[in-house]
Amino acid sequence: MLNGNHKTRLLSVGVSNYQSNTQSKLKCGTNDAQIIYDTFEWVLGEQLDHRHSIVAVDITADQFLAHLRTMLKDGPKARDGVQYIVFFSGHGTIADDVLDLHFIDSSFGLGTVSSVMIGEILRTAGYPNLLLILDCCFSGQAKTLVQTTALVNNKQTTVVASSLPYQESSEGETYSVFTQAICHALNKIEQEGKEVSIAHVQAELKANDFRSQTPHIIFPEGNHDLILRQRRLSEKLATKLEIDLIKKIKQSNEEVRESIWFALADEPEHVLLHVATQLFNHGEYAEPSWLVRRAVGSAVSSVKYLRSEKREICDRLLASTNWIHQCVGILACRNELADEQKSGTLKALLQSDGSNMDARWLSLLYLSDQLGGDAHDNILETISLTDFYESPWGIFELWEHCINKPQHGLELTVLVERTEKLISKLHELNRETSGLCEYIYFQNRKIFECLGEKFRLAVQESMRQNIQIDRAFSRASIRGTNETMGISKWLRSSLYGSWRGSYAPHPAFAQSTNNDLVVFLRSVKNLPMVGARMSVFEQWQTRDQDFWNENASAVEWGLQDPHPWVRRAAVKFFRVCKPKEIDDAISRLNTNVDSNIYPGKLDLIREVFRWANQLSIPQDGVYEILNEAIKVLSPFEKQALNQDASAEYLPYRL
């Protein structure tokens, strides 16, 4: 038998479109052949001999035999170091205790290949190392290919059958039930870091409930396993990799930490989950950066096969009393919210008035994604959201995520009715409504046009006085969801923004004269959209340093903006751009943040640390700048900031 370090040749066959009325068409046969090939290509890696491997769909019996003989045509010495895999998905029947595989030309006994014929080809070829995977009715009857006799005792064929000799096999919607289970088993074994072997596949299949069929695996006499590939990483190397990753994450700056987590999504799942578990399970590590928390959550959410381990870490993070861990847990389970337990946990976090807004806002974002058009009734109408009504931003977020859902097929009249209901509630709470109306003007013009005249006139008059603002942000491209994973997600985030709702560069920067741009920049501070206000600080590179040296005061309002996200972007702008005109702008920074009303306090403080270090401000001076913001920090938040300052080589400690 082979040791798992050999070349493998694969013949993957699927038949769906039978030509004769004697056999019904199958939905899954051709799909099964392709997914089996794709799975082995991923699991075997470089061991798969692509040059001598093939997917063959809807072929005749003669074509199958030709493919099989071609695969085995090398001499015995050449075959000794090769593992052969043949997969078949299609119709199977039994005649005189012999299994017949039916091909596209099957009709009244023709167009079939019997297990006896396959056995004869294997005998002629000197019984090569063959794994035969059959997804067809009665496939267990292929056991004769394995059984030895007094005359023949050197068979090296392993059969993986979808059913017992007298059982039928079941189709699925896209892939057959058995094929889907085989592929899932192979992928899970790979992600667990185990050697890819048929014994491990057998264990995974036994854990499945197949109901009407029983998969059947038959090894050659004297064998109890077939190793297809050794572990990709030895246990020793995997452990060393995990230790090195944990050390690197703890000691690196934000950019490196973020890239490590995105890259981990492309590593075996057992490595990713072990690193996440070691870092977050023991309270020794608190991730201060929202960008890195996003990368961690994205990486863990990408886990497809080690689901119980993923569930365990998500549950532990969500159950934490620390909002930083809760945020990672929310991001990690955001695609699992069809699970009532998970969605119930997020609802509990969302309605916990008086608690940190970072975790509550993420709960709102992903619960509304899951609920779609039902978010209005199941969130806005049923959950206590008092703290959201304490700021214009919170009100805009409720409208955006609980009402503005045209993509879910809701009629415009329904959206308008719900919007007017929210406006009425704001009147009852003595909240300003003009900001929401202006926000709606930019986000959904159809709804805005249906609002009452008294709401529309004030906004329309304001826009007439700010034509440049209207043109820039009414037509601006806004980043939506980013469904990619791993390095692909990092790449797209680098190009199009790291958060949903970020604005693409608008023409005002490239097309305006200096004087017009200064007027534009001063006007942006009055826009209701946080993303729009942030955008001017994220696109400053489109103008040269001389412009900012002369006109940085036009965006100084960002340091006093109500939202910490905008202030953070403004601080980073002044830190990186370093305009000469107002080097002392840090003294005018508003560092007060009510974390029950706004998210983003920790990242604002992190940016202040960097700016202060750049300006050589001593620790006492930083304390004076941050003032009340430091006094209300929890021990865990201080731990996160100290950890970050150490990794960034900043001199400040709390």
XYZ file of N, CA and C in Angstrom, residues 62-280:
657
model
N -18.591 3.003 -23.734
C -17.316 2.806 -24.421
C -16.314 3.910 -24.069
N -16.821 5.125 -23.935
C -15.930 6.229 -23.569
C -15.381 6.039 -22.153
N -16.229 5.549 -21.255
C -15.761 5.281 -19.892
C -14.649 4.237 -19.898
N -14.874 3.154 -20.623
C -13.863 2.092 -20.681
C -12.558 2.606 -21.289
N -12.672 3.461 -22.287
C -11.466 4.028 -22.905
C -10.709 4.902 -21.905
N -11.454 5.722 -21.143
C -10.823 6.565 -20.120
C -10.127 5.703 -19.069
N -10.807 4.632 -18.631
C -10.249 3.770 -17.589
C -8.975 3.075 -18.078
N -9.023 2.562 -19.284
C -7.844 1.861 -19.819
C -6.675 2.836 -20.036
N -6.989 4.035 -20.498
C -5.939 5.040 -20.686
C -5.289 5.397 -19.356
N -6.117 5.517 -18.327
C -5.601 5.847 -17.000
C -4.618 4.791 -16.497
N -4.899 3.522 -16.830
C -4.106 2.404 -16.299
C -3.087 1.861 -17.295
N -2.816 2.599 -18.374
C -2.021 2.022 -19.457
C -0.535 1.900 -19.126
N -0.025 2.660 -18.128
C 1.390 2.568 -17.783
C 1.730 1.174 -17.279
N 2.974 0.818 -17.393
C 3.424 -0.496 -16.941
C 3.375 -0.624 -15.431
N 3.515 -1.849 -14.906
C 3.415 -2.110 -13.469
C 4.372 -1.278 -12.633
N 5.610 -1.079 -13.086
C 6.573 -0.330 -12.285
C 6.141 1.122 -12.132
N 5.634 1.712 -13.223
C 5.164 3.098 -13.164
C 3.946 3.219 -12.259
N 3.095 2.175 -12.235
C 1.870 2.224 -11.431
C 2.144 2.057 -9.942
N 3.294 1.519 -9.578
C 3.563 1.244 -8.171
C 3.513 2.499 -7.309
N 3.896 3.629 -7.865
C 3.920 4.868 -7.085
C 2.737 5.762 -7.351
N 1.648 5.220 -7.867
C 0.481 6.028 -8.230
C -0.765 5.493 -7.532
N -1.569 6.419 -6.974
C -2.887 6.068 -6.454
C -3.912 6.469 -7.511
N -4.772 5.545 -7.892
C -5.826 5.815 -8.865
C -7.154 5.973 -8.130
N -7.923 6.981 -8.541
C -9.260 7.184 -7.983
C -10.245 7.255 -9.142
N -11.284 6.438 -9.078
C -12.365 6.486 -10.063
C -13.653 6.775 -9.314
N -14.353 7.815 -9.748
C -15.644 8.180 -9.152
C -16.723 8.052 -10.217
N -17.884 7.519 -9.810
C -19.020 7.423 -10.731
C -20.289 7.846 -10.009
N -21.046 8.735 -10.651
C -22.368 9.123 -10.162
C -23.360 8.964 -11.310
N -24.344 8.119 -11.116
C -25.340 7.851 -12.152
C -26.235 6.716 -11.712
N -26.896 6.082 -12.658
C -27.771 4.956 -12.345
C -26.956 3.675 -12.177
N -27.399 2.848 -11.251
C -26.815 1.524 -11.061
C -27.925 0.501 -10.891
N -27.728 -0.692 -11.457
C -28.707 -1.780 -11.296
C -27.953 -3.078 -10.994
N -28.716 -4.085 -10.555
C -28.130 -5.401 -10.281
C -28.791 -6.435 -11.186
N -27.963 -7.281 -11.778
C -28.444 -8.428 -12.564
C -27.552 -9.615 -12.232
N -28.179 -10.669 -11.707
C -27.430 -11.879 -11.330
C -26.292 -11.556 -10.358
N -26.612 -10.708 -9.350
C -25.647 -10.328 -8.310
C -24.437 -9.568 -8.844
N -24.584 -8.995 -10.028
C -23.510 -8.189 -10.617
C -24.007 -6.750 -10.748
N -23.191 -5.799 -10.317
C -23.543 -4.381 -10.422
C -23.259 -3.875 -11.830
N -24.258 -3.214 -12.422
C -24.089 -2.577 -13.731
C -24.160 -1.060 -13.568
N -23.168 -0.354 -14.088
C -23.178 1.107 -14.120
C -23.726 1.549 -15.466
N -24.691 2.475 -15.430
C -25.368 2.895 -16.659
C -24.831 4.243 -17.136
N -24.547 4.315 -18.429
C -24.009 5.534 -19.019
C -25.050 6.165 -19.938
N -24.703 7.237 -20.592
C -25.699 8.046 -21.293
C -26.401 7.266 -22.399
N -25.738 6.253 -22.962
C -26.326 5.463 -24.047
C -26.999 4.190 -23.536
N -27.283 4.141 -22.241
C -27.911 2.949 -21.659
C -29.295 2.708 -22.260
N -29.515 1.463 -22.751
C -30.812 1.116 -23.338
C -30.908 -0.395 -23.509
N -31.819 -1.009 -22.767
C -32.108 -2.439 -22.910
C -30.830 -3.295 -22.864
N -30.046 -3.117 -21.818
C -28.866 -3.943 -21.606
C -27.604 -3.437 -22.253
N -27.713 -2.442 -23.115
C -26.533 -1.842 -23.736
C -26.164 -0.567 -22.978
N -24.963 -0.057 -23.239
C -24.549 1.194 -22.604
C -24.269 1.051 -21.125
N -23.902 -0.162 -20.694
C -23.579 -0.389 -19.283
C -22.180 -0.989 -19.168
N -21.613 -0.814 -17.977
C -20.333 -1.447 -17.645
C -20.535 -2.178 -16.331
N -20.259 -3.466 -16.318
C -20.481 -4.265 -15.109
C -19.253 -4.252 -14.217
N -19.473 -4.570 -12.943
C -18.351 -4.687 -12.010
C -17.411 -5.809 -12.438
N -17.958 -6.831 -13.116
C -17.114 -7.923 -13.620
C -16.145 -7.389 -14.672
N -16.648 -6.527 -15.560
C -15.799 -5.964 -16.609
C -14.708 -5.076 -16.006
N -15.080 -4.283 -15.004
C -14.080 -3.439 -14.340
C -13.023 -4.314 -13.671
N -13.486 -5.398 -13.035
C -12.550 -6.314 -12.391
C -11.570 -6.923 -13.371
N -12.039 -7.241 -14.564
C -11.162 -7.828 -15.576
C -10.113 -6.818 -16.043
N -10.526 -5.554 -16.182
C -9.563 -4.513 -16.565
C -8.502 -4.353 -15.484
N -8.923 -4.407 -14.221
C -7.963 -4.286 -13.117
C -7.010 -5.483 -13.088
N -7.561 -6.674 -13.368
C -6.701 -7.872 -13.389
C -5.645 -7.746 -14.480
N -6.096 -7.308 -15.661
C -5.166 -7.146 -16.782
C -4.085 -6.115 -16.458
N -4.464 -5.110 -15.687
C -3.510 -4.050 -15.330
C -2.641 -4.427 -14.139
N -2.824 -5.622 -13.595
C -1.982 -6.058 -12.478
C -2.450 -5.556 -11.129
N -3.742 -5.305 -10.999
C -4.353 -4.841 -9.748
C -3.624 -3.623 -9.165
N -3.794 -2.480 -9.804
C -3.172 -1.249 -9.301
C -3.855 -0.777 -8.016
N -3.249 0.204 -7.358
C -3.843 0.812 -6.159
C -5.024 1.679 -6.600
N -6.229 1.193 -6.380
C -7.423 1.877 -6.883
C -8.399 2.164 -5.752
N -8.891 3.402 -5.727
C -10.014 3.779 -4.872
C -11.203 4.006 -5.789
N -12.243 3.202 -5.622
C -13.445 3.299 -6.454
C -14.574 3.857 -5.603
N -15.057 5.043 -5.956
C -16.145 5.698 -5.224
C -17.382 5.661 -6.112
N -18.426 5.011 -5.636
C -19.639 4.819 -6.432
C -20.831 5.467 -5.747
N -21.472 6.387 -6.442
C -22.700 7.000 -5.940
C -23.833 6.598 -6.879
N -24.356 5.404 -6.651
C -25.450 4.887 -7.471
C -26.212 3.856 -6.647
N -27.385 3.529 -7.069
C -28.163 2.509 -6.370
C -27.417 1.172 -6.385
N -27.524 0.440 -5.280
C -26.968 -0.920 -5.141
C -25.438 -0.956 -5.245
N -24.777 0.192 -5.007
C -23.327 0.275 -5.238
C -22.527 -0.653 -4.336
N -23.087 -1.061 -3.199
C -22.378 -1.982 -2.323
C -22.088 -3.322 -2.968
N -22.778 -3.637 -4.068
C -22.558 -4.903 -4.759
C -21.189 -4.937 -5.452
N -20.506 -3.810 -5.498
C -19.158 -3.780 -6.081
C -18.135 -4.437 -5.161
N -18.589 -5.027 -4.073
C -17.678 -5.690 -3.128
C -16.849 -6.781 -3.797
N -17.351 -7.352 -4.889
C -16.602 -8.424 -5.566
C -15.267 -7.935 -6.113
N -15.151 -6.615 -6.300
C -13.888 -6.062 -6.786
C -12.803 -6.112 -5.714
N -13.218 -6.295 -4.467
C -12.280 -6.279 -3.343
C -12.001 -7.677 -2.828
N -13.029 -8.502 -2.829
C -12.913 -9.822 -2.216
C -11.877 -10.679 -2.940
N -11.054 -11.354 -2.158
C -10.026 -12.240 -2.716
C -10.539 -13.666 -2.785
N -9.868 -14.458 -3.596
C -10.190 -15.887 -3.709
C -8.901 -16.677 -3.549
N -9.036 -17.968 -3.603
C -7.840 -18.814 -3.485
C -6.880 -18.555 -4.635
N -7.431 -18.118 -5.778
C -6.588 -17.894 -6.951
C -6.072 -16.458 -7.027
N -6.840 -15.526 -6.447
C -6.477 -14.110 -6.535
C -6.439 -13.519 -5.129
N -5.265 -13.153 -4.652
C -5.178 -12.573 -3.312
C -4.361 -11.280 -3.293
N -4.174 -10.684 -4.457
C -3.357 -9.468 -4.505
C -4.156 -8.249 -4.958
N -5.461 -8.263 -4.730
C -6.282 -7.116 -5.102
C -5.937 -5.921 -4.210
N -5.882 -4.753 -4.820
C -5.554 -3.531 -4.080
C -6.623 -2.467 -4.324
N -7.865 -2.901 -4.408
C -8.983 -1.998 -4.668
C -9.748 -1.743 -3.380
N -9.993 -0.464 -3.095
C -10.845 -0.052 -1.981
C -12.116 0.530 -2.574
N -13.259 0.062 -2.109
C -14.546 0.536 -2.622
C -15.239 1.377 -1.557
N -15.654 2.568 -1.948
C -16.494 3.421 -1.103
C -17.838 3.524 -1.813
N -18.837 2.842 -1.277
C -20.146 2.749 -1.931
C -21.167 3.602 -1.192
N -22.082 4.170 -1.940
C -23.092 5.052 -1.348
C -24.182 4.290 -0.615
N -24.279 2.962 -0.867
C -25.362 2.190 -0.257
C -24.959 0.726 -0.141
N -25.729 -0.008 0.621
C -25.541 -1.451 0.719
C -25.984 -2.113 -0.592
N -25.635 -3.395 -0.798
C -25.907 -4.045 -2.095
C -27.345 -3.954 -2.578
N -28.318 -3.897 -1.671
C -29.713 -3.883 -2.129
C -30.449 -2.620 -1.668
N -29.694 -1.519 -1.553
C -30.289 -0.230 -1.202
C -30.196 0.733 -2.379
N -31.183 1.613 -2.461
C -31.106 2.692 -3.442
C -30.323 3.864 -2.847
N -29.871 4.768 -3.701
C -29.160 5.973 -3.264
C -30.008 7.198 -3.577
N -29.855 8.237 -2.759
C -30.738 9.406 -2.850
C -30.066 10.579 -3.552
N -30.858 11.276 -4.348
C -30.412 12.538 -4.941
C -30.661 13.675 -3.962
N -30.010 14.805 -4.207
C -30.293 16.034 -3.485
C -30.776 17.083 -4.467
N -30.717 18.346 -4.066
C -31.148 19.408 -4.963
C -30.095 19.715 -6.032
N -28.850 19.804 -5.602
C -27.752 20.110 -6.525
C -26.767 18.962 -6.621
N -26.450 18.379 -5.468
C -25.528 17.249 -5.401
C -26.221 16.079 -4.718
N -25.812 14.877 -5.057
C -26.368 13.703 -4.391
C -25.996 13.734 -2.911
N -26.850 13.126 -2.099
C -26.649 13.141 -0.646
C -25.285 12.569 -0.277
N -24.938 11.445 -0.870
C -23.683 10.776 -0.542
C -22.475 11.587 -1.014
N -22.518 12.076 -2.239
C -21.397 12.863 -2.764
C -21.145 14.089 -1.907
N -22.223 14.739 -1.514
C -22.086 15.921 -0.666
C -21.414 15.549 0.658
N -21.802 14.407 1.218
C -21.221 13.966 2.490
C -19.744 13.620 2.340
N -19.387 12.969 1.228
C -17.986 12.623 0.973
C -17.135 13.893 0.883
N -17.612 14.868 0.132
C -16.852 16.111 -0.039
C -16.717 16.856 1.283
N -17.807 16.892 2.039
C -17.747 17.557 3.345
C -16.751 16.852 4.254
N -16.764 15.526 4.244
C -15.841 14.755 5.087
C -14.391 15.039 4.706
N -14.092 15.032 3.422
C -12.721 15.281 2.970
C -12.257 16.686 3.351
N -13.131 17.661 3.156
C -12.771 19.034 3.508
C -12.575 19.199 5.005
N -13.433 18.577 5.786
C -13.310 18.693 7.238
C -12.015 18.062 7.730
N -11.692 16.893 7.203
C -10.443 16.214 7.582
C -9.245 17.104 7.261
N -9.270 17.718 6.084
C -8.193 18.625 5.691
C -8.097 19.800 6.661
N -9.243 20.390 7.012
C -9.238 21.559 7.889
C -8.868 21.206 9.323
N -9.067 19.962 9.713
C -8.659 19.519 11.048
C -7.165 19.255 11.135
N -6.492 19.237 9.991
C -5.063 19.000 9.982
C -4.685 17.541 10.076
N -5.613 16.643 9.814
C -5.337 15.208 9.876
C -4.800 14.711 8.535
N -4.277 13.490 8.543
C -3.953 12.860 7.272
C -5.263 12.516 6.573
N -5.272 12.663 5.256
C -6.481 12.378 4.485
C -6.510 10.881 4.217
N -7.394 10.197 4.901
C -7.458 8.741 4.778
C -8.907 8.291 4.720
N -9.122 7.103 4.159
C -10.479 6.579 4.035
C -11.041 6.189 5.402
N -10.188 5.798 6.343
C -10.670 5.511 7.695
C -11.250 6.763 8.339
N -10.618 7.907 8.123
C -11.155 9.164 8.644
C -12.453 9.531 7.927
N -12.500 9.281 6.627
C -13.747 9.514 5.880
C -14.858 8.633 6.438
N -14.540 7.384 6.701
C -15.518 6.437 7.240
C -16.086 6.936 8.568
N -15.215 7.469 9.424
C -15.669 7.987 10.717
C -16.619 9.168 10.533
N -16.319 10.045 9.580
C -17.192 11.193 9.323
C -18.535 10.741 8.755
N -18.522 9.756 7.865
C -19.773 9.268 7.276
C -20.665 8.629 8.331
N -20.064 7.927 9.290
C -20.852 7.289 10.348
C -21.567 8.317 11.214
N -21.010 9.524 11.288
C -21.629 10.576 12.098
C -22.817 11.221 11.396
N -23.013 10.916 10.109
C -24.125 11.480 9.332
C -25.370 10.618 9.460
N -26.517 11.253 9.306
C -27.789 10.525 9.265
C -28.243 10.454 7.809
N -28.047 9.304 7.188
C -28.393 9.141 5.775
C -29.817 8.627 5.568
N -30.494 8.275 6.644
C -31.884 7.814 6.608
C -32.079 6.575 5.746
N -32.238 6.753 4.439
C -32.666 5.626 3.598
C -31.518 4.850 2.970
N -30.275 5.253 3.215
C -29.152 4.527 2.626
C -28.011 4.433 3.640
N -27.190 3.423 3.495
C -26.073 3.201 4.414
C -24.782 3.107 3.616
N -23.942 4.136 3.654
C -22.665 4.063 2.942
C -21.854 2.855 3.399
N -21.118 2.309 2.478
C -20.472 1.013 2.689
C -19.039 1.114 2.183
N -18.051 0.869 3.056
C -16.642 0.945 2.669
C -16.005 -0.425 2.835
N -15.325 -0.886 1.796
C -14.709 -2.216 1.803
C -13.230 -2.069 1.460
N -12.381 -2.484 2.395
C -10.934 -2.444 2.185
C -10.440 -3.795 1.674
N -9.306 -3.809 0.981
C -8.709 -5.090 0.585
C -8.372 -5.919 1.827
N -8.350 -7.219 1.662
C -8.083 -8.114 2.786
C -6.748 -7.759 3.450
N -6.790 -7.652 4.780
C -5.587 -7.337 5.542
C -5.324 -5.856 5.702
N -6.149 -5.001 5.109
C -5.983 -3.548 5.227
C -7.180 -2.944 5.954
N -6.909 -1.890 6.711
C -7.973 -1.214 7.449
C -8.019 0.282 7.134
N -7.217 0.711 6.187
C -7.199 2.125 5.840
C -6.522 2.303 4.488
N -6.757 3.467 3.901
C -6.068 3.875 2.678
C -5.705 5.343 2.858
N -4.420 5.638 2.945
C -3.964 7.012 3.152
C -3.784 7.683 1.794
N -4.546 8.741 1.582
C -4.469 9.473 0.313
C -3.440 10.597 0.362
N -3.262 11.195 1.546
C -2.268 12.259 1.680
C -1.897 12.418 3.145
N -0.612 12.598 3.409
C -0.162 12.835 4.772
C -0.630 14.208 5.243
N -0.532 14.431 6.539
C -0.886 15.745 7.087
C -0.105 16.832 6.362
N -0.807 17.914 6.049
C -0.122 19.028 5.378
C 0.921 19.654 6.307
N 0.569 19.743 7.581
C 1.494 20.233 8.602
C 1.611 19.161 9.667
N 2.826 18.806 10.039
C 2.972 17.863 11.146
C 2.466 18.528 12.419
N 2.140 17.716 13.408
C 1.631 18.262 14.669
C 2.636 19.232 15.278
N 3.904 18.894 15.187
C 4.952 19.750 15.748
C 5.006 21.095 15.029
N 4.957 21.059 13.689
C 5.013 22.299 12.915
C 3.762 23.144 13.113
N 2.602 22.483 13.207
C 1.351 23.217 13.427
C 1.391 23.940 14.769
N 1.869 23.264 15.809
C 1.964 23.874 17.136
C 2.923 25.061 17.119
N 4.063 24.898 16.453
C 5.031 25.997 16.365
C 4.437 27.183 15.617
N 3.726 26.909 14.522
C 3.100 27.980 13.755
C 2.112 28.755 14.616
N 1.289 28.042 15.379
C 0.303 28.704 16.231
C 0.971 29.566 17.299
N 2.024 29.049 17.929
C 2.747 29.817 18.953
C 3.367 31.071 18.344
N 3.974 30.922 17.172
C 4.608 32.069 16.505
C 3.574 33.115 16.099
N 2.408 32.661 15.637
C 1.354 33.599 15.243
C 0.840 34.388 16.438
N 0.602 33.708 17.539
C 0.110 34.382 18.746
C 1.115 35.438 19.213
N 2.377 35.067 19.222
C 3.427 36.002 19.629
C 3.472 37.207 18.693
N 3.386 36.950 17.386
C 3.444 38.027 16.393
C 2.251 38.966 16.537
N 1.071 38.414 16.747
C -0.130 39.239 16.892
C -0.013 40.143 18.110
N 0.479 39.620 19.205
C 0.594 40.405 20.437
C 1.623 41.525 20.318
N 2.616 41.342 19.461
C 3.730 42.287 19.410
C 3.687 43.231 18.216
N 2.714 43.069 17.315
C 2.732 43.822 16.059
C 1.775 44.999 16.079
N 1.993 45.922 15.141
C 1.108 47.075 15.026
C -0.206 46.691 14.351
N -1.092 47.659 14.258
C -2.446 47.412 13.756
C -2.447 46.830 12.347
N -1.642 47.388 11.455
C -1.646 46.938 10.065
C -1.208 45.483 9.945
N -0.189 45.105 10.699
C 0.292 43.720 10.640
C -0.734 42.775 11.251
N -1.324 43.162 12.385
C -2.340 42.307 13.022
C -3.517 42.072 12.081
N -3.958 43.135 11.434
C -5.089 43.007 10.511
C -4.758 42.051 9.375
N -3.591 42.208 8.770
C -3.227 41.350 7.638
C -3.042 39.899 8.074
N -2.532 39.669 9.290
C -2.372 38.296 9.785
C -3.728 37.612 9.891
N -4.705 38.296 10.452
C -6.023 37.667 10.629
C -6.696 37.400 9.290
N -6.599 38.325 8.352
C -7.178 38.063 7.036
C -6.482 36.880 6.367
N -5.152 36.795 6.529
C -4.415 35.676 5.940
C -4.770 34.361 6.618
N -5.069 34.399 7.916
C -5.417 33.174 8.641
C -6.685 32.526 8.097
N -7.555 33.322 7.489
C -8.769 32.754 6.898
C -8.449 31.813 5.751
N -7.247 31.918 5.197
C -6.837 31.041 4.101
C -5.982 29.868 4.576
N -5.733 29.801 5.885
C -4.982 28.691 6.471
C -5.954 27.588 6.897
N -5.441 26.391 7.225
C -6.333 25.339 7.742
C -7.134 25.840 8.946
N -8.379 25.432 9.018
C -9.263 25.959 10.056
C -8.779 25.641 11.462
N -8.117 24.491 11.637
C -7.667 24.150 12.988
C -6.604 25.134 13.482
N -5.766 25.657 12.589
C -4.763 26.652 12.980
C -5.451 27.955 13.376
N -6.357 28.432 12.534
C -7.100 29.661 12.815
C -7.823 29.580 14.154
N -8.552 28.501 14.382
C -9.357 28.387 15.599
C -8.492 28.224 16.839
N -7.383 27.518 16.734
C -6.485 27.385 17.885
C -5.899 28.738 18.272
N -5.505 29.532 17.281
C -4.958 30.861 17.564
C -6.022 31.746 18.213
N -7.222 31.761 17.641
C -8.304 32.584 18.197
C -8.664 32.147 19.610
N -8.720 30.843 19.829
C -9.067 30.325 21.151
C -8.020 30.720 22.185
N -6.746 30.543 21.843
C -5.680 30.875 22.789
C -5.664 32.365 23.122
N -5.954 33.213 22.139
C -5.896 34.652 22.368
C -7.097 35.177 23.147
N -8.284 34.669 22.837
C -9.492 35.297 23.366
C -10.156 34.545 24.517
